[in-house]
CSV table of N, CA and C in Angstrom, one decimal:
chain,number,residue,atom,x,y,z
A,1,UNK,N,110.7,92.4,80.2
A,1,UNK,CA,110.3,92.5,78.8
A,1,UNK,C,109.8,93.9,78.5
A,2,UNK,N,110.0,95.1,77.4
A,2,UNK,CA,109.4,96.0,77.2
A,2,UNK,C,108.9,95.4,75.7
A,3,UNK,N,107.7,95.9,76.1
A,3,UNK,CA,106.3,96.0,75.0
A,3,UNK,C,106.7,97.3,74.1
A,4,UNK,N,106.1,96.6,73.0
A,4,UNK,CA,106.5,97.6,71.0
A,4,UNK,C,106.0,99.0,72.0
A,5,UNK,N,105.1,99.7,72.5
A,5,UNK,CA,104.6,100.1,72.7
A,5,UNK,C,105.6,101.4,73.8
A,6,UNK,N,106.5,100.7,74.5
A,6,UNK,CA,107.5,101.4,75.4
A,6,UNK,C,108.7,101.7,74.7
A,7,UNK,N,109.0,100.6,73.4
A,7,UNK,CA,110.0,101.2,72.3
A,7,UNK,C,109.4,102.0,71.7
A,8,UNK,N,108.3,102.1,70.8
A,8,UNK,CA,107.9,103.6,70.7
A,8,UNK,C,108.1,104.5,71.2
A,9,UNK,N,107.8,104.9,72.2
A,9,UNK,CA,107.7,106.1,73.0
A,9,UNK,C,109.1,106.0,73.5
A,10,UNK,N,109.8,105.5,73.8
A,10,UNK,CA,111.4,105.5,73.6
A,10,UNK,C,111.9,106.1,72.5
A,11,UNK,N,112.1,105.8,71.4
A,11,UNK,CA,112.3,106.5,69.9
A,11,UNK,C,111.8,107.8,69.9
A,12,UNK,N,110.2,108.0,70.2
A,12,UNK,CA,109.3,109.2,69.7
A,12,UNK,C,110.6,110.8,70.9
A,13,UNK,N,110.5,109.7,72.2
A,13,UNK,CA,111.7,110.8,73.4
A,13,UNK,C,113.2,111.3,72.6
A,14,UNK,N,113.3,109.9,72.5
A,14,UNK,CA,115.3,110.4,71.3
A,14,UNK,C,114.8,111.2,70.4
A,15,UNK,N,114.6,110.8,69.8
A,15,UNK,CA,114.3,111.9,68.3
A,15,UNK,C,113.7,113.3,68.8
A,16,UNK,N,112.8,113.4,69.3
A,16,UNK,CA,112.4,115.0,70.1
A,16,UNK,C,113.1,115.6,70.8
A,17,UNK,N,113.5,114.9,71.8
A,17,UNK,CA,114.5,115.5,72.7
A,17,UNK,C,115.7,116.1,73.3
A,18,UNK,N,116.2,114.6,71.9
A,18,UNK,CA,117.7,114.4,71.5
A,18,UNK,C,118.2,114.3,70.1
A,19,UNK,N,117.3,114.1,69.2
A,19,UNK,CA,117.9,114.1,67.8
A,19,UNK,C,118.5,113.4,67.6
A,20,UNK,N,118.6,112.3,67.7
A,20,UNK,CA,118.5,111.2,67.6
A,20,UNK,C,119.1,109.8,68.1
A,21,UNK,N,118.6,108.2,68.3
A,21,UNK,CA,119.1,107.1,69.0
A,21,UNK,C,120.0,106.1,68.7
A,22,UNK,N,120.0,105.3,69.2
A,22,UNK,CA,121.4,104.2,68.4
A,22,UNK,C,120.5,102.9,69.2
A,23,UNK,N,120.6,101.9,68.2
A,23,UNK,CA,120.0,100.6,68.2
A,23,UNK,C,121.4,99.8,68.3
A,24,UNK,N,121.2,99.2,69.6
A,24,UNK,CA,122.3,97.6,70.1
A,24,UNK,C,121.3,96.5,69.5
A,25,UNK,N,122.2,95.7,69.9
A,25,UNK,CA,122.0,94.4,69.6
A,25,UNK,C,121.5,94.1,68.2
A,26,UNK,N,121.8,94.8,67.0
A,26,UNK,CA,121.3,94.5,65.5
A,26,UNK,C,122.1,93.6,64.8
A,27,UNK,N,123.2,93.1,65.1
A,27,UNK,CA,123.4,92.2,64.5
A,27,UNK,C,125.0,92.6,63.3
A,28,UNK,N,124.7,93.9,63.4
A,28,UNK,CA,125.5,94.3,62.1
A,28,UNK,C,126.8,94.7,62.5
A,29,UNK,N,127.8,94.2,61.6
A,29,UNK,CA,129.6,94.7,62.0
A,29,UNK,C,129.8,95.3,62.7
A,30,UNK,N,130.8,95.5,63.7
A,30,UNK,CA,131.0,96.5,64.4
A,30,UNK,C,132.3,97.2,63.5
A,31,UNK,N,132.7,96.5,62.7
A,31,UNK,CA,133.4,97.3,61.5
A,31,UNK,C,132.5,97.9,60.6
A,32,UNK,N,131.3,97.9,60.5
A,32,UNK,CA,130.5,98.6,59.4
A,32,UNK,C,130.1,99.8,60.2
A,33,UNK,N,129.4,99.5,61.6
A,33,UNK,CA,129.7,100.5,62.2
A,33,UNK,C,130.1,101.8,62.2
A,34,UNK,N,131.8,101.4,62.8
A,34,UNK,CA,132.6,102.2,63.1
A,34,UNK,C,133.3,102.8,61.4
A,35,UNK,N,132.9,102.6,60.2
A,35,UNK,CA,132.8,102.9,59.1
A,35,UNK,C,131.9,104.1,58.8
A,36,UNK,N,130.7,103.5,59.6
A,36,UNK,CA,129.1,104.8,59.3
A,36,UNK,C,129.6,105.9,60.3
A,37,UNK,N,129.9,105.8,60.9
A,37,UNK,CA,130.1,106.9,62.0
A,37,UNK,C,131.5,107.7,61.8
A,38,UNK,N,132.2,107.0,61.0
A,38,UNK,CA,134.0,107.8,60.2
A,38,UNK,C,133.2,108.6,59.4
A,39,UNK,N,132.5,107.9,58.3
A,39,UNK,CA,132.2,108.4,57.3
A,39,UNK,C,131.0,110.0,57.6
A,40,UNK,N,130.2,109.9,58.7
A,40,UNK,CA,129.6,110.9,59.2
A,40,UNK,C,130.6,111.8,60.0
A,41,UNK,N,131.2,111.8,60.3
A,41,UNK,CA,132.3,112.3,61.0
A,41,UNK,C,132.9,113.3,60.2
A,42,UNK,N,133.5,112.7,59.0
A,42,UNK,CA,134.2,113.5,57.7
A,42,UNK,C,133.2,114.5,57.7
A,43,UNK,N,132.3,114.0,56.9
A,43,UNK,CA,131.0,114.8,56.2
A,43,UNK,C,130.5,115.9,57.0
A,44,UNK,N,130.7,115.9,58.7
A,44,UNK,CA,130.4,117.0,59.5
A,44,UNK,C,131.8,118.3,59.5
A,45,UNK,N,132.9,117.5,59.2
A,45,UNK,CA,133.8,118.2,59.7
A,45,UNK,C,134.1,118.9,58.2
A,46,UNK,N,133.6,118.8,57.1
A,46,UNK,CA,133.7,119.2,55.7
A,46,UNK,C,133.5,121.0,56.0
A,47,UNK,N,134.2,121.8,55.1
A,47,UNK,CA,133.4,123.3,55.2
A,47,UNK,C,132.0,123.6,55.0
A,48,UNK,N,131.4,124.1,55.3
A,48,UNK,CA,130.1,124.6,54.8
A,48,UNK,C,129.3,124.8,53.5
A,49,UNK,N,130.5,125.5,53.3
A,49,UNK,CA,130.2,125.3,51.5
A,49,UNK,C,129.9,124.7,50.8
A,50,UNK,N,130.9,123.1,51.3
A,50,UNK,CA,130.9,121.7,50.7
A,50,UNK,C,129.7,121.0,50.6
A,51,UNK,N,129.2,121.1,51.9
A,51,UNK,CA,128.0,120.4,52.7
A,51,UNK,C,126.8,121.0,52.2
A,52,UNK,N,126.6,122.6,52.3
A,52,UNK,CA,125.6,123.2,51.4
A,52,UNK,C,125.2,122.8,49.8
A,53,UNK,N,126.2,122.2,49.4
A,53,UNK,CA,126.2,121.9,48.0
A,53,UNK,C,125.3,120.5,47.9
A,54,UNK,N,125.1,119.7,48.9
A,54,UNK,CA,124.6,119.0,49.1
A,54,UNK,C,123.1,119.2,49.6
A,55,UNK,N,122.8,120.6,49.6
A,55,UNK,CA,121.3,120.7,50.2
A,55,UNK,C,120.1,119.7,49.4
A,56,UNK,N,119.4,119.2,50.8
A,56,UNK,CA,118.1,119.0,50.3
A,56,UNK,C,117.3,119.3,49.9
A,57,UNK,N,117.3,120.1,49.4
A,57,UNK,CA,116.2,121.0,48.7
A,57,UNK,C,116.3,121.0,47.4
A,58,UNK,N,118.0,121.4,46.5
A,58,UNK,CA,118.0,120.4,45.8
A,58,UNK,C,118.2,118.8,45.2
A,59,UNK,N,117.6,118.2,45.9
A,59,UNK,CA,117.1,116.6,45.7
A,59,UNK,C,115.7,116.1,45.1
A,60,UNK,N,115.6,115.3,44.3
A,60,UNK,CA,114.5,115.6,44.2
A,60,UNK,C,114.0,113.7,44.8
A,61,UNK,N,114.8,113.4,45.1
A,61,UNK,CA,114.9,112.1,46.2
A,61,UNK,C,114.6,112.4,47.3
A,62,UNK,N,114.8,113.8,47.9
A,62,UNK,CA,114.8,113.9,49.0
A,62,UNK,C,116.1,113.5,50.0
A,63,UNK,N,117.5,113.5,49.7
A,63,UNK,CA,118.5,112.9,50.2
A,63,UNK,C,119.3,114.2,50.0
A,64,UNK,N,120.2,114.4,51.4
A,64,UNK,CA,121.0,115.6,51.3
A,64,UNK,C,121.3,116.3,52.8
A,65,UNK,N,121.8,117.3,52.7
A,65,UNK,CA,122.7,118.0,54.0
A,65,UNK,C,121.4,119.0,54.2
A,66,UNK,N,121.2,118.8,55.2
A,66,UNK,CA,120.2,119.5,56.3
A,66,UNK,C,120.8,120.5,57.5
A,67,UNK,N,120.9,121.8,56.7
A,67,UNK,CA,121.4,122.8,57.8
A,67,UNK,C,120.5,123.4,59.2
A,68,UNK,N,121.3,123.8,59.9
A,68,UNK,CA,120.2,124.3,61.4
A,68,UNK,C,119.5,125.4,60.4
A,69,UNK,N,118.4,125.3,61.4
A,69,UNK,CA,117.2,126.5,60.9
A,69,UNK,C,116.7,126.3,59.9
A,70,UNK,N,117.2,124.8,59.0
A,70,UNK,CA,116.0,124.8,57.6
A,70,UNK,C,114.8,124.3,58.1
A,71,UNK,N,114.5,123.8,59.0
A,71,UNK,CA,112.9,123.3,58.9
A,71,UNK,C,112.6,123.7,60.6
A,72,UNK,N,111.2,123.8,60.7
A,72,UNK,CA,110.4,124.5,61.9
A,72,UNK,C,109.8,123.2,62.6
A,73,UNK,N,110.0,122.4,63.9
A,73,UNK,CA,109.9,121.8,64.2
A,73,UNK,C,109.2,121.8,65.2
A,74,UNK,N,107.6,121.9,65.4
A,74,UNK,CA,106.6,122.1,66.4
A,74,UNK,C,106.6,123.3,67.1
A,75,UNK,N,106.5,124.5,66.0
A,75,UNK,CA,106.6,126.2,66.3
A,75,UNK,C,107.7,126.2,67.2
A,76,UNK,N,109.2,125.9,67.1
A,76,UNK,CA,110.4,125.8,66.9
A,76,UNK,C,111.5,125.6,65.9
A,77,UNK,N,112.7,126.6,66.0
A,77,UNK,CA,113.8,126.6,64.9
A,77,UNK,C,114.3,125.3,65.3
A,78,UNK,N,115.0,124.4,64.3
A,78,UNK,CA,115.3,123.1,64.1
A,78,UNK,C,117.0,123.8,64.4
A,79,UNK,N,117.7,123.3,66.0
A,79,UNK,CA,119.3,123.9,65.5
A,79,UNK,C,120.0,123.0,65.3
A,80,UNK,N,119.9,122.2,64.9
A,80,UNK,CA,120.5,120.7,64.6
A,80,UNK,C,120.8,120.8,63.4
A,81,UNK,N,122.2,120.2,62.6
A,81,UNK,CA,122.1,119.8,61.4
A,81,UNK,C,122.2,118.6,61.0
A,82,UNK,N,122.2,117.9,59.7
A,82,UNK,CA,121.9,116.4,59.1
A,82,UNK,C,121.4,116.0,58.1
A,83,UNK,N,121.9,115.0,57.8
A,83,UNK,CA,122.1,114.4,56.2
A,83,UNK,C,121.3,113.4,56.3
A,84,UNK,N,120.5,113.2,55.0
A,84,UNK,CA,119.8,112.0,54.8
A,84,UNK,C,120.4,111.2,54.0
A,85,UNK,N,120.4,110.1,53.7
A,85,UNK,CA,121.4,109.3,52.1
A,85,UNK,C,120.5,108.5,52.3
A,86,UNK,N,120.6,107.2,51.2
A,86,UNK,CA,120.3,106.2,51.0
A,86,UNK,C,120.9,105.4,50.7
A,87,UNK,N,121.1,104.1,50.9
A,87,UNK,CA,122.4,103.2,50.5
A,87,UNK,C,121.8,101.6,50.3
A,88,UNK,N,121.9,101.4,48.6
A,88,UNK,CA,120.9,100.1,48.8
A,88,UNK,C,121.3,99.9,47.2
A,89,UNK,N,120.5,98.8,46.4
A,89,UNK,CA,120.9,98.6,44.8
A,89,UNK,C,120.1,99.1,44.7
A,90,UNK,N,119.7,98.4,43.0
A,90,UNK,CA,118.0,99.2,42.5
A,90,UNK,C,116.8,99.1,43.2
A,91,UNK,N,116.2,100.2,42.9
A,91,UNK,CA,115.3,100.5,43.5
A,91,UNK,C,114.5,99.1,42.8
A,92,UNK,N,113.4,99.3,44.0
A,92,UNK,CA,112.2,97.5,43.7
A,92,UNK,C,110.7,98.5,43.6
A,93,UNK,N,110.6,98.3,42.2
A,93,UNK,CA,109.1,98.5,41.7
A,93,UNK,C,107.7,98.0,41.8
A,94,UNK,N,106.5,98.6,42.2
A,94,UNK,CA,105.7,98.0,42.0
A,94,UNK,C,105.2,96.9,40.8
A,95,UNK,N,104.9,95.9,41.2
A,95,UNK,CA,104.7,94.9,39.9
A,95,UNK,C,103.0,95.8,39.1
């Protein structure tokens, strides 16, 4: 059995060390899947230019193409790139 506490620190290693993990056993299509990862695929292999147009910076959602070297990641250059999106209906408001 591993404890919430070993998946933590499992996550906290991917993400720092490797930029990022993949979760089995969730339940969800392996055609939806292999859909999110085409569709990330395209989106990487787009020109630059394309992808830049999509900067996060301007967002004001915060959703967008994340080039290497935009952000400083524990007095280190970030050389990684990546997109944030969101994908869901209306948003749910405070009552």
């Amino acid at each position: 059995m591993i404890y919430a506490s070993e998946v933590v620190k499992q996550i906290h290693e991917a993400c720092h060390d490797i930029g990022f993990f993949y979760i089995s056993g969730h339940g969800i299509p392996q055609q939806t899947t292999d859909d999110i990862m085409e569709a990330a695929r395209l989106f990487f292999d787009m020109p630059f230019e394309k992808k830049i147009a999509l900067n996060i910076r301007n967002s004001k959602a915060y959703r967008g193409y994340i080039q290497k070297g935009l952000f400083k990641l524990r007095f280190q250059l970030n050389l990684r790139s990546g997109v944030l999106f969101f994908r869901g209906g209306k948003k749910q408001r405070d009552a």
